[in-house]
PDB file of C-alpha atoms in Angstrom:
ATOM      1  CA  ASP A  15      -7.644  -4.338  12.899  1.00 87.00           C
ATOM      2  CA  ASN A  16     -10.038  -3.547  10.046  1.00 93.00           C
ATOM      3  CA  VAL A  17      -8.346  -0.307   9.013  1.00 93.00           C
ATOM      4  CA  SER A  18      -9.158   1.433   5.722  1.00 96.00           C
ATOM      5  CA  LEU A  19      -7.107   4.303   4.301  1.00 97.00           C
ATOM      6  CA  LEU A  20      -8.797   6.049   1.394  1.00 98.00           C
ATOM      7  CA  ARG A  21      -7.338   8.924  -0.640  1.00 98.00           C
ATOM      8  CA  CYS A  22      -4.661   9.716   1.968  1.00 98.00           C
ATOM      9  CA  LYS A  23      -1.368  11.507   1.295  1.00 98.00           C
ATOM     10  CA  PHE A  24       1.915  10.681   3.061  1.00 97.00           C
ATOM     11  CA  SER A  25       4.429  13.290   1.926  1.00 96.00           C
ATOM     12  CA  GLY A  26       7.831  14.620   2.982  1.00 93.00           C
ATOM     13  CA  ASN A  27       8.348  12.420   6.042  1.00 93.00           C
ATOM     14  CA  GLN A  28      11.755  12.221   7.719  1.00 91.00           C
ATOM     15  CA  GLY A  29      11.262   8.484   8.172  1.00 88.00           C
ATOM     16  CA  VAL A  30       8.555   6.067   6.990  1.00 93.00           C
ATOM     17  CA  GLY A  31       5.331   7.494   5.555  1.00 95.00           C
ATOM     18  CA  TYR A  32       2.867   4.913   6.932  1.00 96.00           C
ATOM     19  CA  TRP A  33       4.058   2.151   9.284  1.00 95.00           C
ATOM     20  CA  THR A  34       1.768  -0.641  10.432  1.00 93.00           C
ATOM     21  CA  ASP A  35       3.089  -3.043  13.048  1.00 91.00           C
ATOM     22  CA  TYR A  36       2.425  -6.083  15.237  1.00 88.00           C
ATOM     23  CA  GLY A  37      -0.766  -7.930  14.625  1.00 81.00           C
ATOM     24  CA  ALA A  38      -2.970  -5.658  12.532  1.00 85.00           C
ATOM     25  CA  THR A  39      -5.328  -7.524  10.208  1.00 89.00           C
ATOM     26  CA  ASN A  40      -7.660  -6.629   7.340  1.00 94.00           C
ATOM     27  CA  GLN A  41      -6.046  -3.413   6.156  1.00 96.00           C
ATOM     28  CA  THR A  42      -7.099  -1.718   2.931  1.00 97.00           C
ATOM     29  CA  ILE A  43      -5.092   1.131   1.418  1.00 98.00           C
ATOM     30  CA  ASP A  44      -6.796   2.605  -1.640  1.00 98.00           C
ATOM     31  CA  SER A  45      -6.007   5.578  -3.891  1.00 98.00           C
ATOM     32  CA  CYS A  46      -3.240   6.906  -1.637  1.00 98.00           C
ATOM     33  CA  LEU A  47      -0.094   8.881  -2.446  1.00 98.00           C
ATOM     34  CA  PHE A  48       3.273   8.081  -0.836  1.00 97.00           C
ATOM     35  CA  GLU A  49       5.992  10.562  -1.815  1.00 94.00           C
ATOM     36  CA  GLU A  50       9.188  12.430  -0.915  1.00 92.00           C
ATOM     37  CA  SER A  51       9.968  10.498   2.291  1.00 90.00           C
ATOM     38  CA  LEU A  52      13.547   9.783   3.350  1.00 87.00           C
ATOM     39  CA  ASP A  53      12.710   6.176   4.197  1.00 90.00           C
ATOM     40  CA  ALA A  54      10.045   3.815   2.827  1.00 92.00           C
ATOM     41  CA  GLY A  55       6.650   5.173   1.899  1.00 95.00           C
ATOM     42  CA  LEU A  56       5.013   2.093   3.426  1.00 97.00           C
ATOM     43  CA  MET A  57       6.343  -0.323   6.066  1.00 95.00           C
ATOM     44  CA  VAL A  58       4.418  -3.483   6.981  1.00 95.00           C
ATOM     45  CA  GLU A  59       5.971  -5.194  10.016  1.00 94.00           C
ATOM     46  CA  ILE A  60       4.921  -8.409  11.796  1.00 93.00           C
ATOM     47  CA  THR A  61       1.428  -8.014  10.383  1.00 91.00           C
ATOM     48  CA  PRO A  62      -0.593 -11.181   9.615  1.00 90.00           C
ATOM     49  CA  GLY A  63      -2.668  -9.312   7.061  1.00 89.00           C
ATOM     50  CA  PRO A  64      -4.123  -9.253   4.655  1.00 94.00           C
ATOM     51  CA  VAL A  65      -2.784  -5.831   3.667  1.00 96.00           C
ATOM     52  CA  THR A  66      -4.168  -4.828   0.271  1.00 98.00           C
ATOM     53  CA  VAL A  67      -2.865  -1.721  -1.506  1.00 98.00           C
ATOM     54  CA  THR A  68      -4.784  -0.622  -4.613  1.00 98.00           C
ATOM     55  CA  ASN A  69      -4.574   2.263  -7.080  1.00 98.00           C
ATOM     56  CA  SER A  70      -1.821   4.005  -5.123  1.00 98.00           C
ATOM     57  CA  VAL A  71       1.333   5.881  -6.171  1.00 98.00           C
ATOM     58  CA  PHE A  72       4.820   5.501  -4.645  1.00 96.00           C
ATOM     59  CA  ARG A  73       7.316   8.123  -5.854  1.00 93.00           C
ATOM     60  CA  ARG A  74      10.635   9.616  -4.712  1.00 89.00           C
ATOM     61  CA  LEU A  75      10.851   7.421  -1.614  1.00 89.00           C
ATOM     62  CA  GLY A  76      13.728   5.671   0.149  1.00 85.00           C
ATOM     63  CA  GLN A  77      16.159   8.532  -0.221  1.00 79.00           C
ATOM     64  CA  PHE A  78      18.456   7.399   2.602  1.00 78.00           C
ATOM     65  CA  ASP A  79      21.653   5.737   1.403  1.00 67.00           C
ATOM     66  CA  TYR A  80      22.435   3.078   3.996  1.00 64.00           C
ATOM     67  CA  LYS A  81      25.087   1.358   1.828  1.00 56.00           C
ATOM     68  CA  ASP A  82      24.780  -2.165   3.317  1.00 55.00           C
ATOM     69  CA  TRP A  83      21.045  -1.758   4.006  1.00 61.00           C
ATOM     70  CA  PRO A  84      19.557   0.215   1.119  1.00 63.00           C
ATOM     71  CA  SER A  85      16.298   1.975   1.684  1.00 77.00           C
ATOM     72  CA  ALA A  86      13.296   1.187  -0.517  1.00 86.00           C
ATOM     73  CA  ALA A  87       9.894   2.443  -1.585  1.00 91.00           C
ATOM     74  CA  VAL A  88       8.244  -0.394   0.383  1.00 94.00           C
ATOM     75  CA  LEU A  89       9.656  -2.329   3.368  1.00 93.00           C
ATOM     76  CA  ILE A  90       7.907  -5.553   4.382  1.00 94.00           C
ATOM     77  CA  VAL A  91       9.147  -7.357   7.512  1.00 94.00           C
ATOM     78  CA  GLY A  92       7.767 -10.696   8.651  1.00 93.00           C
ATOM     79  CA  SER A  93       4.373 -10.170   7.013  1.00 94.00           C
ATOM     80  CA  PRO A  94       2.933 -13.011   4.922  1.00 92.00           C
ATOM     81  CA  ASP A  95       0.008 -11.482   3.034  1.00 94.00           C
ATOM     82  CA  VAL A  96       0.651  -8.173   1.236  1.00 97.00           C
ATOM     83  CA  THR A  97      -0.844  -7.326  -2.173  1.00 98.00           C
ATOM     84  CA  PHE A  98      -0.250  -4.394  -4.531  1.00 98.00           C
ATOM     85  CA  ASP A  99      -2.854  -4.094  -7.284  1.00 98.00           C
ATOM     86  CA  GLY A 100      -2.982  -1.287  -9.828  1.00 97.00           C
ATOM     87  CA  CYS A 101      -0.164   0.703  -8.203  1.00 98.00           C
ATOM     88  CA  THR A 102       2.583   2.866  -9.701  1.00 96.00           C
ATOM     89  CA  PHE A 103       6.203   3.056  -8.504  1.00 92.00           C
ATOM     90  CA  PHE A 104       8.739   5.528  -9.944  1.00 87.00           C
ATOM     91  CA  ASP A 105      11.832   7.609  -9.104  1.00 84.00           C
ATOM     92  CA  ASN A 106      12.417   5.736  -5.855  1.00 83.00           C
ATOM     93  CA  GLY A 107      15.710   5.100  -4.100  1.00 74.00           C
ATOM     94  CA  PRO A 108      18.714   7.282  -3.208  1.00 67.00           C
ATOM     95  CA  ALA A 109      20.223   9.357  -5.970  1.00 60.00           C
ATOM     96  CA  ALA A 110      23.487   7.446  -5.966  1.00 46.00           C
ATOM     97  CA  GLY A 111      25.501   4.832  -4.142  1.00 44.00           C
ATOM     98  CA  SER A 112      23.397   1.901  -2.968  1.00 48.00           C
ATOM     99  CA  ASN A 113      21.141   1.092  -5.921  1.00 58.00           C
ATOM    100  CA  GLY A 114      18.218   0.922  -3.524  1.00 65.00           C
ATOM    101  CA  PRO A 115      15.424  -1.505  -4.433  1.00 78.00           C
ATOM    102  CA  THR A 116      11.744  -0.848  -4.953  1.00 87.00           C
ATOM    103  CA  PHE A 117      10.792  -3.552  -2.435  1.00 89.00           C
ATOM    104  CA  ASN A 118      12.841  -4.631   0.590  1.00 87.00           C
ATOM    105  CA  LEU A 119      11.414  -7.941   1.854  1.00 89.00           C
ATOM    106  CA  VAL A 120      12.678  -9.394   5.130  1.00 90.00           C
ATOM    107  CA  ASN A 121      11.795 -12.526   7.097  1.00 92.00           C
ATOM    108  CA  ASP A 122      11.699 -12.324  10.908  1.00 93.00           C
ATOM    109  CA  THR A 123      11.365 -14.676  13.874  1.00 92.00           C
ATOM    110  CA  ARG A 124       9.152 -12.407  16.003  1.00 91.00           C
ATOM    111  CA  LYS A 125       5.458 -13.294  15.948  1.00 88.00           C
ATOM    112  CA  ALA A 126       2.404 -11.134  16.496  1.00 82.00           C
ATOM    113  CA  GLU A 127       0.517 -14.188  17.746  1.00 79.00           C
ATOM    114  CA  PRO A 128       1.786 -17.695  18.637  1.00 80.00           C
ATOM    115  CA  GLU A 129       0.193 -19.190  15.533  1.00 78.00           C
ATOM    116  CA  SER A 130       1.135 -16.370  13.158  1.00 80.00           C
ATOM    117  CA  GLU A 131       3.779 -16.593  10.443  1.00 83.00           C
ATOM    118  CA  SER A 132       6.603 -14.070  10.181  1.00 91.00           C
ATOM    119  CA  LEU A 133       7.602 -14.667   6.578  1.00 91.00           C
ATOM    120  CA  VAL A 134       7.035 -12.714   3.371  1.00 90.00           C
ATOM    121  CA  ARG A 135       5.105 -15.579   1.828  1.00 89.00           C
ATOM    122  CA  ASN A 136       2.473 -14.825  -0.830  1.00 90.00           C
ATOM    123  CA  PHE A 137       3.654 -11.374  -1.836  1.00 93.00           C
ATOM    124  CA  LYS A 138       1.571 -10.156  -4.808  1.00 95.00           C
ATOM    125  CA  LEU A 139       2.302  -7.454  -7.381  1.00 94.00           C
ATOM    126  CA  VAL A 140      -0.307  -7.284 -10.150  1.00 94.00           C
ATOM    127  CA  ASN A 141      -1.641  -4.802 -12.691  1.00 94.00           C
ATOM    128  CA  SER A 142       1.036  -2.307 -11.644  1.00 94.00           C
ATOM    129  CA  THR A 143       3.691  -0.098 -13.249  1.00 90.00           C
ATOM    130  CA  VAL A 144       7.270  -0.097 -11.959  1.00 87.00           C
ATOM    131  CA  GLN A 145       9.930   2.274 -13.291  1.00 82.00           C
ATOM    132  CA  ALA A 146      13.602   1.910 -12.356  1.00 74.00           C
ATOM    133  CA  SER A 147      15.029   5.120 -10.915  1.00 70.00           C
ATOM    134  CA  ARG A 148      18.368   4.603 -12.679  1.00 67.00           C
ATOM    135  CA  PRO A 149      20.512   1.839 -14.212  1.00 64.00           C
ATOM    136  CA  GLY A 150      21.279  -0.805 -11.606  1.00 61.00           C
ATOM    137  CA  THR A 151      18.084  -0.396  -9.601  1.00 66.00           C
ATOM    138  CA  PHE A 152      16.859  -3.668  -8.101  1.00 68.00           C
ATOM    139  CA  LEU A 153      13.226  -4.658  -8.021  1.00 78.00           C
ATOM    140  CA  PHE A 154      13.668  -6.722  -4.832  1.00 79.00           C
ATOM    141  CA  ARG A 155      16.117  -6.882  -1.995  1.00 79.00           C
ATOM    142  CA  THR A 156      15.575  -9.879   0.281  1.00 81.00           C
ATOM    143  CA  GLY A 157      16.986 -10.519   3.711  1.00 81.00           C
ATOM    144  CA  ALA A 158      16.330 -11.620   7.295  1.00 84.00           C
ATOM    145  CA  TRP A 159      16.290 -10.270  10.829  1.00 86.00           C
ATOM    146  CA  ASN A 160      16.683 -11.953  14.222  1.00 88.00           C
ATOM    147  CA  GLY A 161      18.083 -15.214  12.886  1.00 88.00           C
ATOM    148  CA  ALA A 162      15.287 -15.944  10.398  1.00 89.00           C
ATOM    149  CA  PRO A 163      16.002 -17.652   7.056  1.00 85.00           C
ATOM    150  CA  SER A 164      16.468 -15.362   4.082  1.00 82.00           C
ATOM    151  CA  ALA A 165      13.287 -14.250   2.359  1.00 85.00           C
ATOM    152  CA  ARG A 166      14.777 -15.025  -1.028  1.00 80.00           C
ATOM    153  CA  GLU A 167      13.719 -18.666  -1.275  1.00 80.00           C
ATOM    154  CA  ILE A 168      10.153 -18.109  -0.057  1.00 83.00           C
ATOM    155  CA  LEU A 169       9.680 -15.076  -2.282  1.00 82.00           C
ATOM    156  CA  ALA A 170      10.948 -16.948  -5.328  1.00 76.00           C
ATOM    157  CA  LYS A 171       8.549 -19.828  -4.655  1.00 79.00           C
ATOM    158  CA  THR A 172       5.408 -17.962  -3.671  1.00 84.00           C
ATOM    159  CA  ALA A 173       5.395 -14.467  -5.221  1.00 85.00           C
ATOM    160  CA  VAL A 174       2.631 -13.724  -7.708  1.00 87.00           C
ATOM    161  CA  MET A 175       3.631 -11.086 -10.276  1.00 86.00           C
ATOM    162  CA  ASP A 176       1.456 -10.679 -13.321  1.00 85.00           C
ATOM    163  CA  HIS A 177       0.110  -8.117 -15.767  1.00 86.00           C
ATOM    164  CA  ASN A 178       2.711  -5.561 -14.667  1.00 85.00           C
ATOM    165  CA  VAL A 179       4.632  -3.083 -16.816  1.00 82.00           C
ATOM    166  CA  TYR A 180       8.324  -2.381 -16.132  1.00 80.00           C
ATOM    167  CA  PHE A 181      10.259   0.589 -17.524  1.00 76.00           C
ATOM    168  CA  ASN A 182      13.988   1.202 -17.470  1.00 67.00           C
ATOM    169  CA  ALA A 183      15.607   4.307 -16.020  1.00 65.00           C
ATOM    170  CA  SER A 184      15.084   6.284 -19.209  1.00 61.00           C
ATOM    171  CA  ARG A 185      11.380   5.314 -19.159  1.00 57.00           C
ATOM    172  CA  SER A 186      11.604   4.139 -22.745  1.00 50.00           C
ATOM    173  CA  ALA A 187      11.493   0.341 -22.669  1.00 47.00           C
ATOM    174  CA  TRP A 188       9.059  -2.445 -21.868  1.00 41.00           C
ATOM    175  CA  SER A 189      11.515  -4.003 -19.406  1.00 45.00           C
ATOM    176  CA  PHE A 190      14.505  -3.273 -17.237  1.00 44.00           C
ATOM    177  CA  GLU A 191      17.581  -2.339 -19.231  1.00 43.00           C
ATOM    178  CA  ASN A 192      19.469  -5.090 -20.998  1.00 47.00           C
ATOM    179  CA  GLY A 193      21.474  -7.075 -18.473  1.00 49.00           C
ATOM    180  CA  GLU A 194      19.594  -5.883 -15.394  1.00 55.00           C
ATOM    181  CA  LEU A 195      19.183  -8.800 -12.992  1.00 59.00           C
ATOM    182  CA  ALA A 196      16.115  -7.578 -11.148  1.00 62.00           C
ATOM    183  CA  PHE A 197      13.998 -10.744 -10.976  1.00 68.00           C
ATOM    184  CA  MET A 198      14.380 -14.071  -9.178  1.00 62.00           C
ATOM    185  CA  SER A 199      13.659 -17.518 -10.519  1.00 59.00           C
ATOM    186  CA  GLY A 200      12.249 -20.530  -8.716  1.00 55.00           C
ATOM    187  CA  LYS A 201      14.687 -22.918 -10.409  1.00 50.00           C
ATOM    188  CA  GLY A 202      15.581 -26.039  -8.445  1.00 44.00           C
ATOM    189  CA  GLY A 203      19.213 -26.627  -7.558  1.00 41.00           C
ATOM    190  CA  GLN A 204      21.803 -26.692  -4.817  1.00 41.00           C
ATOM    191  CA  GLY A 205      22.411 -23.636  -2.654  1.00 44.00           C
ATOM    192  CA  TRP A 206      20.348 -20.475  -2.625  1.00 44.00           C
ATOM    193  CA  LYS A 207      22.577 -18.484  -4.988  1.00 49.00           C
ATOM    194  CA  ASP A 208      22.355 -21.139  -7.699  1.00 54.00           C
ATOM    195  CA  GLU A 209      18.842 -22.241  -6.837  1.00 57.00           C
ATOM    196  CA  TYR A 210      17.283 -18.772  -7.026  1.00 61.00           C
ATOM    197  CA  PRO A 211      19.481 -16.737  -9.379  1.00 65.00           C
ATOM    198  CA  ASP A 212      18.776 -13.199 -10.474  1.00 69.00           C
ATOM    199  CA  LEU A 213      17.254 -12.950 -13.938  1.00 72.00           C
ATOM    200  CA  THR A 214      16.659 -10.275 -16.523  1.00 72.00           C
ATOM    201  CA  PHE A 215      13.041  -9.382 -17.187  1.00 70.00           C
ATOM    202  CA  THR A 216      13.073 -11.374 -20.444  1.00 72.00           C
ATOM    203  CA  GLN A 217      14.443 -14.444 -18.658  1.00 73.00           C
ATOM    204  CA  TRP A 218      11.881 -14.076 -15.864  1.00 70.00           C
ATOM    205  CA  GLN A 219       9.020 -13.765 -18.315  1.00 71.00           C
ATOM    206  CA  SER A 220      10.182 -16.764 -20.332  1.00 72.00           C
ATOM    207  CA  TYR A 221      10.838 -18.933 -17.291  1.00 67.00           C
ATOM    208  CA  THR A 222       7.700 -18.210 -15.292  1.00 66.00           C
ATOM    209  CA  GLY A 223       5.162 -17.130 -17.893  1.00 67.00           C
ATOM    210  CA  ASN A 224       4.318 -14.276 -15.504  1.00 69.00           C
ATOM    211  CA  ASP A 225       4.052 -10.559 -16.268  1.00 73.00           C
ATOM    212  CA  ARG A 226       2.278 -10.948 -19.563  1.00 65.00           C
ATOM    213  CA  GLY A 227       1.498  -7.268 -19.805  1.00 58.00           C
ATOM    214  CA  PRO A 228      -1.705  -5.307 -19.254  1.00 51.00           C
TER     215      PRO A 228
END
């Protein structure tokens, strides 16, 4: 508990760069560099939080190509209170094959404490810059472990994303490339696929009013 990481560098790891697990609270990660790791730069697992990441850079991470389970720059498992503020994400994901996401968000049924929550509720991404590594890159992948419900519905309902800048793979546009379905809506409906469809950046911005730019 009460861990602060300041101006640290996690580089060239064969697995995850920094992995926090089971019950840690009040973590601050500020002005850190996560780069060149084969798996996620940061993994937050079964951690009540809050975990607050500020002014940090995530680049060339998630290079494994798992096919059915794509690696990501950030993996969050069963942790309800994770914030990224003023961070930069670019050139992440494997070079080809799985279209790995920037964030892999997974619900779980394991609990750090009896009263704790093992969902990805209240994920926040603000004042940050996200660049797609190539056409087809997803912003989010959502899933579940150990029989938990998919994180998709909770993320769509509770995520706060605002004042971010998104670039396409050529780094030349103010959004993901035309037709990229990288964002999720909170639209009401029947069934999770129809209820929380993937949207383009323009559709997301219009629907939610979020991500108004810096």
